[in-house]
Amino acid sequence: MSYEIETRRHSCAHVMAAAIAELWPDAKFGVGPPTANGFYYDIMLPTSIGEEELPKIEKVMKRIRKKGLSFDRSDVPIDEAISVAAESGQEFKVELLELLKDKGSTAVAAQTGDTNAVAAGDDAAGVDSVSFYSVGEFQDLCRGPHVDSTKHIGQFKLLSLAGAYWRGDEKREQMQRIYGLCFESKDELAAEVSRLEEIKLRDHRRLGKELDIFHISPEVGSGLPLWLPKGTVVRDELEYLAKQSEREAGYDRVVTPHLANEDLYLQSGHLPYYAEDMYPPMEIGGRDYYLRPMNCPHHHHVYLSRPRSYRDLPIRLAEYGQVYRYEDSGTLSGLMRVRGFAQNDAHIYCRYEQAVEEFGRVMQMHAEHYKLFGIDDFFMRLSLPDMDNIDKYVDDPEGWKRAVDVIYQAMEASGLPYVEAEGEAAFYGPKVDFIIRSVVGVEYAISTNQLDFPASQRFGLTYTADDGSEQPVYVIHRAPLGSHERFVAFLLEHYKGDLPLWLAPTQAVVVPVSDKYNEYAAQVAREFGEVPVHNGSMGLRVASDVGSERMQKKIRTATVGKIPFLLVVGQAEQDAGTVAVRSRAGTDYGAIDRLALRSKLVEAAESRRVDELESWLAAANQD
């Protein structure tokens, strides 16, 4: 029998809940929706369980599946349902039922897309009855649909446990969330297990710790990463890339403060509309000051620092601006979701007739950067306003029409892939999100680019036209590399920590075969480090390992550290002025003249290409 995969997964969540109820009769249940690859259920037990309990739950689930129990639906008056849930101690279900009675829906369903705990016949005035589904002796509040029999729930595997606040509110009860996978066939399940294992190996939090990239200190604060020396190298290289490309594209760099008084954020509209995402104010001299949540208000006042003429436009202002946004602690994740981050930010001030070209140039800059990183699996998501719900947005229908038309023209001209999302626009303008996929298919929203037409009115951003009149400018917000934090997290996972030569914190390490050659090893590293390079660190990053460990231990250390090249030196190399070159991929290139290699490393670091270096090494080895 054929079923939608979401139906199987939702049914599987119910079977898991039934197994938990059998094993722990005092369990209290929250919600259990399907997910992109399976399901989860939020539960609360008198004593928390560990992942060692998951096989026990799986065993009971398989027994229930084998029995072929039916999913039986019953419709119950809402007041009776509340009484039954209360008598059985299911306080979370009682809360959902009372929401259904009063409002006709549950906030949990709206937030998670959950099909669980939603009544039949719901409307804004509340409902009179709800539906339950029974699996054996276990009964759960649910709208359905479900498979006919537990035999049809598919192939599953319980994956992990995590903490979850009830209804996503960190002030509410802490529950346990059990995640599971569910697919129609064993092969599909096995493939997903393999993919998730690979994702785990690529987790930037693990790699960041192993490679000394960043550190999160509770004393400093959650979501406020400390960039370690090696991580700072990666940041510097990305920022150097941005400065180079922006200089070539006609941007001017600016520097603006990390905070401002409340007048700026009243002018920008962040207060009160964005206040819950901002840190609380600090009082200075009788005025409230806020850490900035974004850079655009500051840049607007740079534009306003003097009168502008049509001859001046477009003006492109760029800054790696540090911003601070308050995120719930439960959403924080390594570098991927933080409270303080530095954006590759810029704002372009242009005339309406320049907007299509400027927006197109922004998209091309994205594509060029992605090509450099070997990212070819990406698309754009164009977020448009819902014109039938225009009260959610700035009230300027004609302005919206012109802005959307600009982006459509630019995107069509770019030839880049995109999808549309109606109703997802920012309140002040349409936006384009760049979505990139890692090699294991994980999607990341790296940057958001927006066309902001109301800013000119809010800030008085105008220019003097050729006829002497004052005309409004169009503002383009763009950040091709997103933030240092999110982009580095993506790169660590995408490359599995094997950052390309130009980005690698240590590009090569010189290893002597014994202590006798420590001096020569140190000399080689010093010579490599002294040569000037046009890159973020202004030089090659080559170290010598002259410690007391055996050579094989040093080689293993370099391999674990994912250093691109290993340069081994002994008597023959010292006598000939060479180094024995080995790549981290295991390719042995043999003895290479050290000064010639240095020149090629400089070329590769500056061009950000390693293929030419590898071809040269292969040819030199043959000679």
Coordinates of C-alpha atoms in Angstrom, one line a residue, residues 281-560:
P281 CA 20.0 49.4 26.6
M282 CA 22.7 50.9 28.7
E283 CA 22.2 54.3 30.1
I284 CA 25.0 56.8 29.4
G285 CA 24.6 60.5 30.3
G286 CA 20.9 60.1 30.7
R287 CA 20.5 58.5 27.3
D288 CA 19.9 54.9 26.3
Y289 CA 22.5 53.3 24.1
Y290 CA 22.1 50.0 22.3
L291 CA 24.6 47.5 20.8
R292 CA 23.9 47.6 17.1
P293 CA 21.9 44.7 15.6
M294 CA 22.9 45.7 12.1
N295 CA 25.1 48.2 10.3
C296 CA 22.7 50.0 7.9
P297 CA 21.7 52.9 10.1
H298 CA 25.3 53.8 10.7
H299 CA 26.1 53.6 6.9
H300 CA 23.1 55.8 6.1
H301 CA 24.6 58.5 8.3
V302 CA 27.9 58.2 6.5
Y303 CA 26.0 58.9 3.3
L304 CA 24.3 61.9 5.0
S305 CA 27.7 63.3 6.1
R306 CA 27.6 65.7 3.1
P307 CA 25.2 66.6 0.2
R308 CA 25.3 64.1 -2.8
S309 CA 24.9 64.8 -6.5
Y310 CA 23.7 62.4 -9.2
R311 CA 27.3 62.5 -10.4
D312 CA 28.4 60.8 -7.1
L313 CA 26.1 57.8 -7.5
P314 CA 26.3 54.9 -7.1
I315 CA 28.1 55.1 -3.7
R316 CA 29.2 51.8 -2.3
L317 CA 30.1 51.7 1.4
A318 CA 31.6 48.5 2.8
E319 CA 32.5 47.3 6.3
Y320 CA 33.1 44.1 8.2
G321 CA 30.8 45.4 10.9
Q322 CA 30.4 43.7 14.2
V323 CA 26.8 43.3 15.3
Y324 CA 25.0 41.9 18.3
R325 CA 21.6 40.2 18.3
Y326 CA 19.9 38.4 21.2
E327 CA 19.1 34.8 20.3
D328 CA 17.4 32.3 22.6
S329 CA 20.0 30.1 24.3
G330 CA 18.4 26.9 22.8
T331 CA 19.0 28.1 19.3
L332 CA 22.8 28.8 19.7
S333 CA 25.0 26.5 17.8
G334 CA 28.8 26.9 17.6
L335 CA 29.6 29.5 14.9
M336 CA 26.4 28.8 12.9
R337 CA 24.1 30.6 15.3
V338 CA 25.7 33.2 17.6
R339 CA 24.9 36.5 19.4
G340 CA 27.9 38.5 18.2
F341 CA 29.1 38.3 14.6
A342 CA 31.0 40.3 11.9
Q343 CA 29.1 40.8 8.6
N344 CA 30.7 41.2 5.2
D345 CA 28.3 44.2 4.9
A346 CA 27.9 46.9 2.4
H347 CA 25.2 49.4 1.3
I348 CA 24.9 50.7 -2.2
Y349 CA 23.2 54.1 -2.7
C350 CA 22.0 54.5 -6.3
R351 CA 19.4 56.1 -8.6
Y352 CA 16.4 54.0 -9.6
E353 CA 17.8 53.6 -13.1
Q354 CA 21.0 52.2 -11.7
A355 CA 19.4 49.7 -9.4
V356 CA 19.1 46.8 -11.8
E357 CA 22.7 46.9 -12.8
E358 CA 23.9 47.3 -9.2
F359 CA 21.8 44.4 -7.9
G360 CA 23.1 42.3 -10.8
R361 CA 26.7 43.1 -9.9
V362 CA 26.0 42.0 -6.3
M363 CA 24.7 38.6 -7.5
Q364 CA 27.7 38.1 -9.8
M365 CA 30.0 38.8 -6.9
H366 CA 28.3 36.1 -4.9
A367 CA 28.7 33.6 -7.8
E368 CA 32.4 34.6 -8.2
H369 CA 33.1 34.0 -4.6
Y370 CA 31.3 30.6 -4.6
K371 CA 33.3 29.5 -7.7
L372 CA 36.5 30.3 -5.8
F373 CA 35.5 28.0 -3.0
G374 CA 34.4 25.3 -5.3
I375 CA 30.7 25.8 -4.4
D376 CA 28.6 25.1 -7.4
D377 CA 25.4 23.8 -5.7
F378 CA 23.5 27.0 -4.8
F379 CA 20.4 28.8 -5.6
M380 CA 18.7 32.1 -4.7
R381 CA 15.4 32.5 -2.8
L382 CA 13.5 35.6 -3.9
S383 CA 11.3 36.7 -1.0
L384 CA 8.3 38.7 -2.2
P385 CA 5.5 40.5 -0.3
D386 CA 2.1 39.1 0.0
M387 CA 0.1 41.9 -1.7
D388 CA -3.1 40.5 -0.2
N389 CA -1.6 41.1 3.2
I390 CA 0.0 44.4 2.6
D391 CA -0.5 45.6 6.2
K392 CA 2.5 43.6 7.2
Y393 CA 4.8 45.8 5.1
V394 CA 5.6 49.4 4.4
D395 CA 2.5 51.0 3.0
D396 CA 3.7 51.9 -0.5
P397 CA 2.2 49.6 -3.2
E398 CA 3.8 51.5 -6.0
G399 CA 7.2 51.4 -4.3
W400 CA 6.9 47.7 -3.8
K401 CA 6.0 47.2 -7.5
R402 CA 9.0 49.1 -8.7
A403 CA 11.3 47.4 -6.2
V404 CA 10.1 43.9 -7.2
D405 CA 10.5 44.8 -10.8
V406 CA 14.1 45.8 -10.3
I407 CA 15.0 42.5 -8.7
Y408 CA 13.1 40.4 -11.3
Q409 CA 15.1 42.1 -14.1
A410 CA 18.4 41.7 -12.3
M411 CA 17.8 38.0 -11.5
E412 CA 16.6 37.1 -15.0
A413 CA 19.7 38.8 -16.4
S414 CA 22.0 37.0 -14.0
G415 CA 21.1 33.5 -15.4
L416 CA 21.5 32.2 -11.8
P417 CA 18.9 29.7 -10.4
Y418 CA 16.3 31.0 -8.1
V419 CA 12.9 30.2 -6.5
E420 CA 10.2 32.5 -5.2
A421 CA 8.7 32.7 -1.7
E422 CA 5.7 34.9 -1.4
G423 CA 5.0 36.6 1.9
E424 CA 8.7 36.3 3.1
A425 CA 9.9 39.8 2.2
A426 CA 11.3 42.1 4.8
F427 CA 8.9 44.7 6.0
Y428 CA 10.8 47.4 4.1
G429 CA 11.6 45.6 0.8
P430 CA 12.0 42.4 -1.2
K431 CA 15.1 40.3 -0.5
V432 CA 17.2 37.6 -2.0
D433 CA 18.7 34.9 0.2
F434 CA 21.6 32.9 -1.2
I435 CA 21.3 29.2 -0.2
I436 CA 24.3 27.0 -0.6
R437 CA 24.6 23.2 -0.1
S438 CA 27.6 21.4 1.3
V439 CA 28.9 18.3 -0.3
V440 CA 26.6 16.2 1.9
G441 CA 23.6 18.1 0.9
V442 CA 23.1 20.3 4.0
E443 CA 21.6 23.7 3.1
Y444 CA 22.9 27.0 4.5
A445 CA 21.4 30.4 4.1
I446 CA 24.6 32.3 3.9
S447 CA 23.6 35.8 3.1
T448 CA 20.6 38.1 2.5
N449 CA 20.5 40.9 0.0
Q450 CA 17.8 43.4 0.0
L451 CA 16.4 46.3 -2.0
D452 CA 15.4 48.9 0.6
F453 CA 13.2 51.7 -1.0
P454 CA 11.6 53.2 2.2
A455 CA 15.1 54.0 3.8
S456 CA 15.3 57.2 1.7
Q457 CA 12.2 58.5 3.3
R458 CA 13.0 57.4 6.8
F459 CA 16.5 58.8 6.7
G460 CA 16.1 61.5 4.2
L461 CA 18.5 59.9 1.8
T462 CA 18.4 62.0 -1.4
Y463 CA 20.6 63.3 -4.1
T464 CA 20.5 66.4 -6.3
A465 CA 19.4 65.4 -9.8
D466 CA 20.7 67.1 -13.0
D467 CA 17.6 69.4 -13.0
G468 CA 18.4 70.6 -9.4
S469 CA 15.6 68.7 -7.7
E470 CA 16.1 66.4 -4.7
Q471 CA 15.4 62.8 -5.5
P472 CA 15.3 59.7 -3.3
V473 CA 18.0 57.1 -3.5
Y474 CA 17.5 53.3 -3.6
V475 CA 19.5 51.3 -1.1
I476 CA 20.9 47.8 -1.7
H477 CA 22.0 45.8 1.4
R478 CA 24.4 43.1 0.5
A479 CA 26.8 40.6 2.2
P480 CA 28.2 38.1 -0.3
L481 CA 30.3 36.3 2.4
G482 CA 27.6 36.6 5.1
S483 CA 29.3 36.7 8.5
H484 CA 32.7 35.4 9.4
E485 CA 31.1 33.1 11.9
R486 CA 28.5 31.4 9.6
F487 CA 30.8 31.3 6.6
V488 CA 33.7 29.7 8.5
A489 CA 31.3 27.2 10.0
F490 CA 30.2 26.3 6.5
L491 CA 33.7 26.1 5.1
L492 CA 34.9 23.8 7.9
E493 CA 32.0 21.4 7.2
H494 CA 32.2 21.7 3.4
Y495 CA 36.0 21.0 3.3
K496 CA 35.8 18.6 6.3
G497 CA 38.5 20.8 7.9
D498 CA 40.9 20.4 4.9
L499 CA 40.9 24.1 4.1
P500 CA 42.6 25.1 0.8
L501 CA 46.2 26.3 1.0
W502 CA 45.4 30.0 0.9
L503 CA 43.0 29.6 3.9
A504 CA 44.8 27.0 5.9
P505 CA 46.1 28.5 9.2
T506 CA 49.4 26.6 8.8
Q507 CA 50.2 26.0 5.1
A508 CA 53.3 23.8 5.6
V509 CA 55.3 22.3 8.4
V510 CA 59.0 21.4 8.2
V511 CA 59.8 18.1 9.9
P512 CA 63.4 17.0 10.5
V513 CA 64.2 13.3 10.4
S514 CA 66.1 13.7 13.7
D515 CA 67.3 16.4 16.1
K516 CA 70.5 16.7 14.0
Y517 CA 68.6 18.6 11.4
N518 CA 66.6 20.9 13.6
E519 CA 68.6 23.9 12.6
Y520 CA 68.1 23.4 8.9
A521 CA 64.3 22.8 9.5
A522 CA 64.1 26.1 11.4
Q523 CA 66.1 27.9 8.7
V524 CA 63.7 26.6 6.0
A525 CA 60.6 27.7 8.0
R526 CA 62.2 31.1 8.6
E527 CA 63.1 31.6 4.9
F528 CA 59.5 30.8 3.9
G529 CA 58.0 33.1 6.5
E530 CA 60.2 36.1 5.6
V531 CA 59.1 36.4 2.0
P532 CA 56.4 39.1 1.5
V533 CA 53.0 37.9 0.3
H534 CA 49.8 39.7 -0.8
N535 CA 47.5 37.9 1.5
G536 CA 45.7 38.2 4.8
S537 CA 48.7 37.4 7.0
M538 CA 51.2 39.2 4.7
G539 CA 53.3 36.1 4.4
L540 CA 53.5 32.4 4.2
R541 CA 52.5 30.4 7.2
V542 CA 55.1 27.8 7.5
A543 CA 56.2 26.2 10.9
S544 CA 59.0 23.9 11.9
D545 CA 58.4 21.0 14.3
V546 CA 61.7 20.7 16.2
G547 CA 60.2 19.2 19.3
S548 CA 61.4 16.0 21.0
E549 CA 58.9 13.6 19.5
R550 CA 59.8 11.0 17.0
M551 CA 59.5 12.0 13.3
Q552 CA 56.5 9.6 12.7
K553 CA 54.7 11.3 15.7
K554 CA 55.3 14.7 14.1
I555 CA 54.0 13.5 10.8
R556 CA 50.8 12.2 12.5
T557 CA 50.4 15.5 14.3
A558 CA 50.6 17.4 11.0
T559 CA 48.1 15.0 9.4
V560 CA 45.6 15.4 12.2

